[in-house]
PDB file of C-alpha atoms in Angstrom:
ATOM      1  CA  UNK A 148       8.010   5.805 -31.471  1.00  0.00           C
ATOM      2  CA  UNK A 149       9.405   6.686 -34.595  1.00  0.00           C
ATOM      3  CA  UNK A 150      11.821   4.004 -34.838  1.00  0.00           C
ATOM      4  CA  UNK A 151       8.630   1.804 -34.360  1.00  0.00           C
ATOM      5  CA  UNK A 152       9.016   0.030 -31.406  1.00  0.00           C
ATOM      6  CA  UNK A 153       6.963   0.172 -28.954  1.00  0.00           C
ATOM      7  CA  UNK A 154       6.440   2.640 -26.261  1.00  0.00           C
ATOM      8  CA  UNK A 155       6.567   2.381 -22.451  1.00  0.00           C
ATOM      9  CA  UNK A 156       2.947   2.834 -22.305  1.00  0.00           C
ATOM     10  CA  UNK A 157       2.061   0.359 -25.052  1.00  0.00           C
ATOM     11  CA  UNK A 158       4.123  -2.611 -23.147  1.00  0.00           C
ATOM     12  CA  UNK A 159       2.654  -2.012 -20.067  1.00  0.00           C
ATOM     13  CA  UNK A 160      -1.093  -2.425 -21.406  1.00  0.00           C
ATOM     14  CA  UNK A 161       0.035  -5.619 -23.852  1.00  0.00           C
ATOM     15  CA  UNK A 162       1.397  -7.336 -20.299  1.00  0.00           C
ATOM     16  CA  UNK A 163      -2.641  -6.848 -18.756  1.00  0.00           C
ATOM     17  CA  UNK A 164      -4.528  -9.419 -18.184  1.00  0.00           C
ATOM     18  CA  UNK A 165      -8.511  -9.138 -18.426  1.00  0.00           C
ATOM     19  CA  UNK A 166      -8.798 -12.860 -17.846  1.00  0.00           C
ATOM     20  CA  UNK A 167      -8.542 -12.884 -14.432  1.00  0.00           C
ATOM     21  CA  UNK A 168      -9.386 -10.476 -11.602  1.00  0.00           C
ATOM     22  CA  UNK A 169      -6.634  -8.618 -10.043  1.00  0.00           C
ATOM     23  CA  UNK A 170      -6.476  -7.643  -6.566  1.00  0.00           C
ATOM     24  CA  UNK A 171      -5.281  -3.756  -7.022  1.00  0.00           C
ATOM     25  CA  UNK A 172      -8.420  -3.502  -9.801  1.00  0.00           C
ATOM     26  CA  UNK A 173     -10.660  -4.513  -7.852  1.00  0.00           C
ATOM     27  CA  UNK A 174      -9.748  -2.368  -4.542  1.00  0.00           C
ATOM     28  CA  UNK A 175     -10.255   0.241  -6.859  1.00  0.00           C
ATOM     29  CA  UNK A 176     -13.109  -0.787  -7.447  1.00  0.00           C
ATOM     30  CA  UNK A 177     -14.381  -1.043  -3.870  1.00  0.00           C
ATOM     31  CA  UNK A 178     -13.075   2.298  -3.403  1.00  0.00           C
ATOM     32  CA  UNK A 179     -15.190   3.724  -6.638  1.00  0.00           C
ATOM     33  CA  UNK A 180     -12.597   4.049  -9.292  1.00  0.00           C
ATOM     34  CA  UNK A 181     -12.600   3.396 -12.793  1.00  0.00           C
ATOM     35  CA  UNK A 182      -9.882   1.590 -13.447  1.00  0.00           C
ATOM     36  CA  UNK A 183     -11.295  -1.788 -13.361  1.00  0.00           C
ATOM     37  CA  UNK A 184     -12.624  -4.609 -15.481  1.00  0.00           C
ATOM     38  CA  UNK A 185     -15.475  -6.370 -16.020  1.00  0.00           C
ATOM     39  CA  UNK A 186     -13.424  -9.328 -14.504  1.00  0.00           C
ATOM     40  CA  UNK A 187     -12.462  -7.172 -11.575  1.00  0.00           C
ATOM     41  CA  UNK A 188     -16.384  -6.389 -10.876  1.00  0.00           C
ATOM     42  CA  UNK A 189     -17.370  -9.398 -10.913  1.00  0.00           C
ATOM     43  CA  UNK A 190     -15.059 -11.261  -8.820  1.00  0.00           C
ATOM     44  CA  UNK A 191     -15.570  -7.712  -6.543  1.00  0.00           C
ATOM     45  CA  UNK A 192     -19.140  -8.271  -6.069  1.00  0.00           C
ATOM     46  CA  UNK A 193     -19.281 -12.252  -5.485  1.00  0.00           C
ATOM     47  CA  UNK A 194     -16.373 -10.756  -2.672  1.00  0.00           C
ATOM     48  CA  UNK A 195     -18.646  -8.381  -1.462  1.00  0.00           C
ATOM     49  CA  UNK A 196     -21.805 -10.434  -0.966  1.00  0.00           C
ATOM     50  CA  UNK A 197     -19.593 -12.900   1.450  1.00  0.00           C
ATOM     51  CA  UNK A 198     -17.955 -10.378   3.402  1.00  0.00           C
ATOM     52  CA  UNK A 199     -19.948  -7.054   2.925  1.00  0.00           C
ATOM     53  CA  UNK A 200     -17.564  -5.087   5.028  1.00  0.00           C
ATOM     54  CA  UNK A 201     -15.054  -5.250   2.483  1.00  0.00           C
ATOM     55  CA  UNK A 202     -15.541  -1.943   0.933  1.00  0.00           C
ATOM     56  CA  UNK A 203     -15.745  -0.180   4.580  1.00  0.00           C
ATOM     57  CA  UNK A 204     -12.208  -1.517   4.835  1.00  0.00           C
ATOM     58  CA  UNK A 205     -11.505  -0.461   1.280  1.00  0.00           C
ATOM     59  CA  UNK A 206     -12.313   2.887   2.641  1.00  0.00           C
ATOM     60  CA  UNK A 207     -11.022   2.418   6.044  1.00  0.00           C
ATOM     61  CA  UNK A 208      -7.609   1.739   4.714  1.00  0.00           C
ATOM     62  CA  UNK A 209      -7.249   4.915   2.484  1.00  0.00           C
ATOM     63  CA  UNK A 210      -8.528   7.155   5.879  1.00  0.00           C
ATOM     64  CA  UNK A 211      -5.771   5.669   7.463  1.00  0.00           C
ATOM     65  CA  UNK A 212      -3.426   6.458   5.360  1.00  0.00           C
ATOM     66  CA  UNK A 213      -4.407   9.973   5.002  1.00  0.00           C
ATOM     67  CA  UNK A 214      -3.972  10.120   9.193  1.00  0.00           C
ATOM     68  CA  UNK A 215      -1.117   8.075   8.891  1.00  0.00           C
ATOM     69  CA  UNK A 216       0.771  10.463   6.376  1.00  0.00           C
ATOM     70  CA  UNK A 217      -0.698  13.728   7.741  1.00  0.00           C
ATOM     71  CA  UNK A 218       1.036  12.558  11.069  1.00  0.00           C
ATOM     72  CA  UNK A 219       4.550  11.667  10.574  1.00  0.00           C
ATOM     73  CA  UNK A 220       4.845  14.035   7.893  1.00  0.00           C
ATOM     74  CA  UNK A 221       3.488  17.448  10.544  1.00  0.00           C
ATOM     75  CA  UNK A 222       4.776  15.661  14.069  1.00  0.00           C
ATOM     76  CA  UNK A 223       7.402  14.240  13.173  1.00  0.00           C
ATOM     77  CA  UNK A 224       8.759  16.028  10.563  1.00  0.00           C
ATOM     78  CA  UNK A 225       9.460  13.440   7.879  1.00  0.00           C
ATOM     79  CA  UNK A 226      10.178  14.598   4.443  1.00  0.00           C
ATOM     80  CA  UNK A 227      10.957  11.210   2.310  1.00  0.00           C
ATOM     81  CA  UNK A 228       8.034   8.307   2.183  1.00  0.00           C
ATOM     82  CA  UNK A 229       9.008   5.451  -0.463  1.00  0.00           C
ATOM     83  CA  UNK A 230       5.131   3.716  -0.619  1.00  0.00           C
ATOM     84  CA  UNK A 231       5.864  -0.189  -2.339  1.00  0.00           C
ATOM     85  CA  UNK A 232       2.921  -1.803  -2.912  1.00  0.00           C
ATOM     86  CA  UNK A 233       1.445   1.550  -4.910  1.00  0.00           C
ATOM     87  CA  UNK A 234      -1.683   0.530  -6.477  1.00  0.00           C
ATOM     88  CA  UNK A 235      -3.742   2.576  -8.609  1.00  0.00           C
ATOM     89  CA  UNK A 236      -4.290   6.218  -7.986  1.00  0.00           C
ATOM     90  CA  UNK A 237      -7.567   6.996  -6.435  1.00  0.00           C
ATOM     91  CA  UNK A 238      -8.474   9.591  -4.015  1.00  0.00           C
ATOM     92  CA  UNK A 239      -5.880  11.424  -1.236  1.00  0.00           C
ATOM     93  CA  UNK A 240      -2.529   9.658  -2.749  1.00  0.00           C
ATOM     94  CA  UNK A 241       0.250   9.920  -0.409  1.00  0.00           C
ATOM     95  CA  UNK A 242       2.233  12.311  -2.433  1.00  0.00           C
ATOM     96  CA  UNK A 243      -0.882  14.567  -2.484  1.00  0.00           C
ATOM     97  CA  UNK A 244      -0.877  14.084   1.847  1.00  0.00           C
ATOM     98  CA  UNK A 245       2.336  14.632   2.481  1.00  0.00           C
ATOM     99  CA  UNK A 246       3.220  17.836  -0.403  1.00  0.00           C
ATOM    100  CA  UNK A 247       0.015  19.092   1.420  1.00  0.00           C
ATOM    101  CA  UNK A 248       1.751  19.408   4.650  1.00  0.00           C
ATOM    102  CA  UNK A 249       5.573  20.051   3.407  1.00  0.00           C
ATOM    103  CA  UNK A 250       5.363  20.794  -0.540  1.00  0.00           C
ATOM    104  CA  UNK A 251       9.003  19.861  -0.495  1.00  0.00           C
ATOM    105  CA  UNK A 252       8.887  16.083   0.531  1.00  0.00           C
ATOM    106  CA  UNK A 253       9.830  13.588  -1.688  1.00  0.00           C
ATOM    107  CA  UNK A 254       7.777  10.551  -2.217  1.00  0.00           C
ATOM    108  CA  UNK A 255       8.654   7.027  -4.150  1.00  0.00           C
ATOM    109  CA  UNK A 256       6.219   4.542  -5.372  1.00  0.00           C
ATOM    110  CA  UNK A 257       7.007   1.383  -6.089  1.00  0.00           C
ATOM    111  CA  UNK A 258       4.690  -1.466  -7.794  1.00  0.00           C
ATOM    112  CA  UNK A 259       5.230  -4.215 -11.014  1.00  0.00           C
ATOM    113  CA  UNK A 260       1.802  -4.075 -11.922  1.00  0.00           C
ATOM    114  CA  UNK A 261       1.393  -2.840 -15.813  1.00  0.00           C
ATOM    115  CA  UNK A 262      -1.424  -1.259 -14.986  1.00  0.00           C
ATOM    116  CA  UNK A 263      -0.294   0.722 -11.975  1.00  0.00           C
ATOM    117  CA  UNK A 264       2.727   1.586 -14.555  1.00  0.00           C
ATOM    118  CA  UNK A 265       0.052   2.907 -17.494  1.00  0.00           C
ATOM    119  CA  UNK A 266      -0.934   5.378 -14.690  1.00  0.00           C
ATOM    120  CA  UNK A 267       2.548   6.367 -13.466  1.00  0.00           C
ATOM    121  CA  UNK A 268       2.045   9.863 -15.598  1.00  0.00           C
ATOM    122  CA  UNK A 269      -1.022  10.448 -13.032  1.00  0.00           C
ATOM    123  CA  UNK A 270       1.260   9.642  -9.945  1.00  0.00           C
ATOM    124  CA  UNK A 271       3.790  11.394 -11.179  1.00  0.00           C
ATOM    125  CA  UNK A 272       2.409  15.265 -10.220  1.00  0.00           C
ATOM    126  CA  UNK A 273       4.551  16.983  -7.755  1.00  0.00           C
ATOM    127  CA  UNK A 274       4.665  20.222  -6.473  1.00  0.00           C
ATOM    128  CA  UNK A 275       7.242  22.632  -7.847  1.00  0.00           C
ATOM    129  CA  UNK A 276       9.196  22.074  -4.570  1.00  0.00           C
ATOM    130  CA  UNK A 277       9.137  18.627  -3.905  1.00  0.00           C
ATOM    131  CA  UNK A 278       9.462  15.499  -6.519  1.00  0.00           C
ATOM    132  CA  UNK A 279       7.060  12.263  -6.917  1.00  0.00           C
ATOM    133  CA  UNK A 280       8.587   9.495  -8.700  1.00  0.00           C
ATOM    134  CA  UNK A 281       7.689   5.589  -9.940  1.00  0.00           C
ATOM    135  CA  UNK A 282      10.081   2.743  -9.576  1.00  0.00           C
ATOM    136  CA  UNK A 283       8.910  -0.711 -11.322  1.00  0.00           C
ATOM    137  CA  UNK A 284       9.965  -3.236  -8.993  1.00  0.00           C
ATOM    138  CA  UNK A 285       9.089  -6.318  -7.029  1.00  0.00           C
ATOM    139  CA  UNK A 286       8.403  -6.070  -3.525  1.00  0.00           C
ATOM    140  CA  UNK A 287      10.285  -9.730  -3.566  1.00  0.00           C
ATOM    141  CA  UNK A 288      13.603  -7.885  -4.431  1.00  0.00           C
ATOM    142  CA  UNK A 289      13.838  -5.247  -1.461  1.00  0.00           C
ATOM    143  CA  UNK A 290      17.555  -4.573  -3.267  1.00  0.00           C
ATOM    144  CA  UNK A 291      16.544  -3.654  -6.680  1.00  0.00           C
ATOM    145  CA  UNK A 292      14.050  -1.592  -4.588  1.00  0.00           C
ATOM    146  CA  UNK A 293      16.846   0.242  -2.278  1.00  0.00           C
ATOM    147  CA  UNK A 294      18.553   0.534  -5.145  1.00  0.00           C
ATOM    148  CA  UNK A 295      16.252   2.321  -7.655  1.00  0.00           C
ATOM    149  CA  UNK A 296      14.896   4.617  -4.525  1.00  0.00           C
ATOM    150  CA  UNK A 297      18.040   5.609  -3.210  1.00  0.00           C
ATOM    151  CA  UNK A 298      18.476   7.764  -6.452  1.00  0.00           C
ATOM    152  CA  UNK A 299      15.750   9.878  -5.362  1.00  0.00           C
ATOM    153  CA  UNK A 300      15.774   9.565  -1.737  1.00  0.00           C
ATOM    154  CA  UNK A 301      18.766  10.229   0.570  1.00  0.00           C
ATOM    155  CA  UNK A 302      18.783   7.141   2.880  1.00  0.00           C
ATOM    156  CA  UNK A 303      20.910   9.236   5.329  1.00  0.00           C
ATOM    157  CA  UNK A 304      17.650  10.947   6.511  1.00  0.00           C
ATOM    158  CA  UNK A 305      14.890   9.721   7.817  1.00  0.00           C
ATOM    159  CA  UNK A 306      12.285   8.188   5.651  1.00  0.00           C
ATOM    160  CA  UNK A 307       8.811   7.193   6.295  1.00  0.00           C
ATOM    161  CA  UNK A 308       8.868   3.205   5.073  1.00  0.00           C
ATOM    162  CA  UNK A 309       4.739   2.420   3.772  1.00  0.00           C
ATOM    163  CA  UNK A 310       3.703  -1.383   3.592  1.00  0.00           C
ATOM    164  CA  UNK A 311       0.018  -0.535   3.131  1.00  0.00           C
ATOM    165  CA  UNK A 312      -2.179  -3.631   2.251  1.00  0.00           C
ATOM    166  CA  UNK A 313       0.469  -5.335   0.485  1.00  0.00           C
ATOM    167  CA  UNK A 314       2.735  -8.355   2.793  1.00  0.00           C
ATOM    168  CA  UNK A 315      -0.250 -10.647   2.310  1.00  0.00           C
ATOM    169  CA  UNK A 316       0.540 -11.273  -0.928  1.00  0.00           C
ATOM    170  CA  UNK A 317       3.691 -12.619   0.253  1.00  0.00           C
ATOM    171  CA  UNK A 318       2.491 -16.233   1.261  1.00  0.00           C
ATOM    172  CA  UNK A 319       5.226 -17.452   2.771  1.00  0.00           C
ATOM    173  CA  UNK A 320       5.178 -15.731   6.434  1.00  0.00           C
ATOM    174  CA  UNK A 321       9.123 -16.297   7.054  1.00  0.00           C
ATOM    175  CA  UNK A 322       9.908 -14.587   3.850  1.00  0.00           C
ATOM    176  CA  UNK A 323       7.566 -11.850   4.826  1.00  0.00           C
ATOM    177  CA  UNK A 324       9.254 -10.612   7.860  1.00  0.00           C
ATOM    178  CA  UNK A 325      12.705 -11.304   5.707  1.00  0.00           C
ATOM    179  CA  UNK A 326      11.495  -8.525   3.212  1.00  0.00           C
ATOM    180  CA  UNK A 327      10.090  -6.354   6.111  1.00  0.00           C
ATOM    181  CA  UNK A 328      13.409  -6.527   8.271  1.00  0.00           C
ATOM    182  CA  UNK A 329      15.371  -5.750   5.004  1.00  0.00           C
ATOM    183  CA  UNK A 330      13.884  -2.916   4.106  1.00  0.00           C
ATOM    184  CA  UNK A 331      13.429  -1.594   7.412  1.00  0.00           C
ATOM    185  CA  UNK A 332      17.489  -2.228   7.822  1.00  0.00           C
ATOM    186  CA  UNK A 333      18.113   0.031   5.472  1.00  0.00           C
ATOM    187  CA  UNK A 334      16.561   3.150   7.036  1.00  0.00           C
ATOM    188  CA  UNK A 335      18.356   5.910   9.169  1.00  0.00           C
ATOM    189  CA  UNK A 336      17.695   6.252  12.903  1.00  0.00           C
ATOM    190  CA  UNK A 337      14.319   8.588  12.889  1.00  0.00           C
ATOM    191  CA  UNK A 338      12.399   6.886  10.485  1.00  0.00           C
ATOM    192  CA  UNK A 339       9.065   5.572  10.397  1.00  0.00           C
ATOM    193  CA  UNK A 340       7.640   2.157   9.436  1.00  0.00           C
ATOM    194  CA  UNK A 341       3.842   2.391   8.714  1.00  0.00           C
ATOM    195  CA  UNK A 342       1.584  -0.390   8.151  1.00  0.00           C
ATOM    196  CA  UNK A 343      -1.479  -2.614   7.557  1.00  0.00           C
ATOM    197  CA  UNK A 344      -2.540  -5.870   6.011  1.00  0.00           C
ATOM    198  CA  UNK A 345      -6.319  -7.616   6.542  1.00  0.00           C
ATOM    199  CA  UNK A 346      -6.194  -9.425   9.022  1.00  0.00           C
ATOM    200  CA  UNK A 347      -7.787 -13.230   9.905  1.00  0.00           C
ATOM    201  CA  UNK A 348     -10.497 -11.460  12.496  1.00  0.00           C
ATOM    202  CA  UNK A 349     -13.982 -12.288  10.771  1.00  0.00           C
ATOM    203  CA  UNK A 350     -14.748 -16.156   8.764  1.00  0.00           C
ATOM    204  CA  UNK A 351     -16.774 -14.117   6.884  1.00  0.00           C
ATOM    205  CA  UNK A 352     -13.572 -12.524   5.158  1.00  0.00           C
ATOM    206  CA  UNK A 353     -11.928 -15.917   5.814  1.00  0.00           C
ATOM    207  CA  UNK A 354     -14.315 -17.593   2.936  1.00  0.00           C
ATOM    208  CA  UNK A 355     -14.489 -14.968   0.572  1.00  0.00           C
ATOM    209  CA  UNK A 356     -10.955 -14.844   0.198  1.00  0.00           C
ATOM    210  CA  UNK A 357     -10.333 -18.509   0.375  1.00  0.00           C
ATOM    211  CA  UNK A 358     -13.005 -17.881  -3.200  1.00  0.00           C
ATOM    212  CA  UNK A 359     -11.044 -15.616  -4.239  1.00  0.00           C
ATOM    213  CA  UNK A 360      -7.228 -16.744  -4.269  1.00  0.00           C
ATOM    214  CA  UNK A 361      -9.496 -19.720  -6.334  1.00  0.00           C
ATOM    215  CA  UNK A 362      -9.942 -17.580  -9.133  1.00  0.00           C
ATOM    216  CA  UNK A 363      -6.344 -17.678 -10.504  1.00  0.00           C
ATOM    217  CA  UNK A 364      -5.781 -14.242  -8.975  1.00  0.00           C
ATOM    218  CA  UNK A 365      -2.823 -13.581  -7.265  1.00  0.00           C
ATOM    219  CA  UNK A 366      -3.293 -14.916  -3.340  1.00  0.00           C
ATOM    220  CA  UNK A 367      -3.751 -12.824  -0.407  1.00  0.00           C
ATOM    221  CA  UNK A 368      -2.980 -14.376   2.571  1.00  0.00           C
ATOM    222  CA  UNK A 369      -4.790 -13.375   6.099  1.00  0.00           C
ATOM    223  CA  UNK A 370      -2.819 -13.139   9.392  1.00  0.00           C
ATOM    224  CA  UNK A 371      -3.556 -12.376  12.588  1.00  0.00           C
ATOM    225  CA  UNK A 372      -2.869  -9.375  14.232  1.00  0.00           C
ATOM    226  CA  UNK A 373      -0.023 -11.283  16.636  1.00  0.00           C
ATOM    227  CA  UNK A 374       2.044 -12.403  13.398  1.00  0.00           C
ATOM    228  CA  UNK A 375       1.802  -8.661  12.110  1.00  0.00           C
ATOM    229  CA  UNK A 376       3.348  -7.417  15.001  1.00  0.00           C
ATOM    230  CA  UNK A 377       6.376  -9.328  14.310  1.00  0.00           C
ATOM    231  CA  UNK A 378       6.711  -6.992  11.200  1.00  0.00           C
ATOM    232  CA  UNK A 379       7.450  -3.929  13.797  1.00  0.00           C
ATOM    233  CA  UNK A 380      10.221  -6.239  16.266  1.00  0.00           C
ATOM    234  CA  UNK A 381      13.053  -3.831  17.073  1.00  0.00           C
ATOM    235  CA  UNK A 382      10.817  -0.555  16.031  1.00  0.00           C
ATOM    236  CA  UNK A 383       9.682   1.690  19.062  1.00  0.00           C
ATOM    237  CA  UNK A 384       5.599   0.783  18.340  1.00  0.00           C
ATOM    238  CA  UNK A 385       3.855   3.887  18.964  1.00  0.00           C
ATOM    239  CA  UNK A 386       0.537   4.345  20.725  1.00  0.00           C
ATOM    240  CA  UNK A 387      -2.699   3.236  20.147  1.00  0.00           C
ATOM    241  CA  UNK A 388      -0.305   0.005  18.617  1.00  0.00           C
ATOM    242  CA  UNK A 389      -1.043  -2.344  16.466  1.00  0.00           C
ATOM    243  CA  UNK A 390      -5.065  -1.809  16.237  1.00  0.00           C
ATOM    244  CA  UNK A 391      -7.800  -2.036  13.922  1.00  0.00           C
ATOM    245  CA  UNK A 392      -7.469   0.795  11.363  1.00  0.00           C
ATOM    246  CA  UNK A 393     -10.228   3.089  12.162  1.00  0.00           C
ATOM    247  CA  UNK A 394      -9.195   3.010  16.103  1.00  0.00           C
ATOM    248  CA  UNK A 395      -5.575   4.935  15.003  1.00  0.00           C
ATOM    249  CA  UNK A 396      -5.953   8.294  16.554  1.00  0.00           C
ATOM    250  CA  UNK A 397      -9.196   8.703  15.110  1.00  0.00           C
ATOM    251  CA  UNK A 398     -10.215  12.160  14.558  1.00  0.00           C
ATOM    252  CA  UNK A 399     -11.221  13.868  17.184  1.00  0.00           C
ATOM    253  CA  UNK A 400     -14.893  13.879  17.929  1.00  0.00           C
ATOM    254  CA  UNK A 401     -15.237  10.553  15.667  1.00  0.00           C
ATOM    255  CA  UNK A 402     -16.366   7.158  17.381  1.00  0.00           C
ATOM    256  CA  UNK A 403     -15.042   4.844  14.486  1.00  0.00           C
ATOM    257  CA  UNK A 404     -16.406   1.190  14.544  1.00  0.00           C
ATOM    258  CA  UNK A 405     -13.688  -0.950  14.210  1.00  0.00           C
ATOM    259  CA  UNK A 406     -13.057  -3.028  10.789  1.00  0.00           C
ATOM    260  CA  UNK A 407     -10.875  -6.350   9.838  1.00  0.00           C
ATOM    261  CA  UNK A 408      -7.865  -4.550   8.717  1.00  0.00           C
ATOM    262  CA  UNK A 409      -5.084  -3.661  11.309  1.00  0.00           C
ATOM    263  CA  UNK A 410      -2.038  -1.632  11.667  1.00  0.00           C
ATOM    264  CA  UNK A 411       0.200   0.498  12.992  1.00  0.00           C
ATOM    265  CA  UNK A 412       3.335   3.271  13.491  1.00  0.00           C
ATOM    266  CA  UNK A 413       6.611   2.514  14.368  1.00  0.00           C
ATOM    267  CA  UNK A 414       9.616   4.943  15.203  1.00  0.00           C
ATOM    268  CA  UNK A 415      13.592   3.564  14.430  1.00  0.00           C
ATOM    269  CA  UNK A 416      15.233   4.443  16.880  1.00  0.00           C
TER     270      UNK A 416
END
């Protein structure tokens, strides 16, 4: 800047902190990106060598989303997704899934992680047609969310609503389905809720993520896969429900083994 403060980008990389691992680094990580640190990597492999299945959920997750997308976006027509809990770009981002499909849909992501926000210029690609856009915001504050989206989307069509991976790191479960039924609230009749978290299925994961949350990272908390159904009360679930990742409408000819991360698609009536 000429004026000599600081720019967007220089803020964002002064708030990072290399001291302790962070949860979106290291997932990136898992999933072979490069936008990690040495922190991350460790804290990733001591992780790993408890649970080794984590990175086949890493992976599991981002199929599903790709499915997930590809689905409500060609059935069922939807043409807004706001995606909160963002993360850093890797591979088959949902704006690239759903522009793929309709090049005119318009997608929102929404994180508060400076490092997400260094890479907003990467998430930021659209096609001509359509518009991608970054809102820095709190999934604790589902109003300054509504708020900041609603200039991009039109909340009087249907949007596709993504929680992917992210209501864990809300610990307190009350509060969790308070954000969830907020956000949902605001949605037209048509849209789509879609969904997963880990879930409490293996003590393997259990104890590497009970070493984990003691690192002074941010804590993720495990739930079963009967308190993440409460996230969907008053949706119309559809089938396979609320199942292991790799079991929703798997591709044809696949046989997926199933993994510890579950979710689901829900219609608003």
């Amino acid at each position: 800047m000429t004026d000599g403060r600081p720019t967007p980008d220089q803020e964002a990389l002064s708030k990072i902190d290399t001291t302790v691992p962070h949860s979106a680094r290291i997932w990136n990580y898992w999933m072979g990106g490069k936008d990690n640190y040495e922190v991350d990597r460790v804290a990733g492999d001591a992780y790993r060598e408890i649970a080794p299945n984590i990175e086949t959920m890493a992976k599991a997750s981002r199929t599903y989303l790709i499915r997930t997308v590809t689905f409500v976006a060609r059935e069922r027509g939807i043409r807004q997704f706001l995606d909160i809990g963002t993360g850093l770009p890797t591979y088959d981002n949902t704006h690239e899934v759903a522009q793929k499909v309709a090049p005119e849909s318009r997608i929102v992501y929404v994180d508060n992680d400076p490092l997400v926000l260094r890479h907003a210029q990467a998430l930021l690609t659209s096609t001509p047609e359509g518009v991608t856009d970054y809102v820095d915001a709190d999934l604790r504050d589902p109003e300054s969310i509504l708020e900041s989206a609603g200039r991009i989307l039109d909340f009087g069509k249907p949007v596709a609503l993504m929680l992917m991976g992210i209501l864990g790191h809300i610990q307190d479960y009350e509060k969790a389905k308070s954000i969830v039924s907020r956000l949902q609230a605001a949605l037209p009749s048509g849209s789509y809720f879609v969904h997963y978290d880990s879930t409490d299925t293996d003590e393997e994961l259990k104890r590497a993520q009970d070493g984990y949350d003691d690192t002074g990272a941010v804590p993720y908390v495990l739930r079963s896969p009967a308190q993440l159904a409460a996230y969907y009360e008053g949706l119309e679930l559809l089938d396979p429900g609320i199942v292991s990742c790799p079991l929703w409408r798997p591709e044809p000819g696949t046989s997926p083994a199933p993994t510890d991360v579950y979710g689901g698609v829900a219609y608003k009536p």
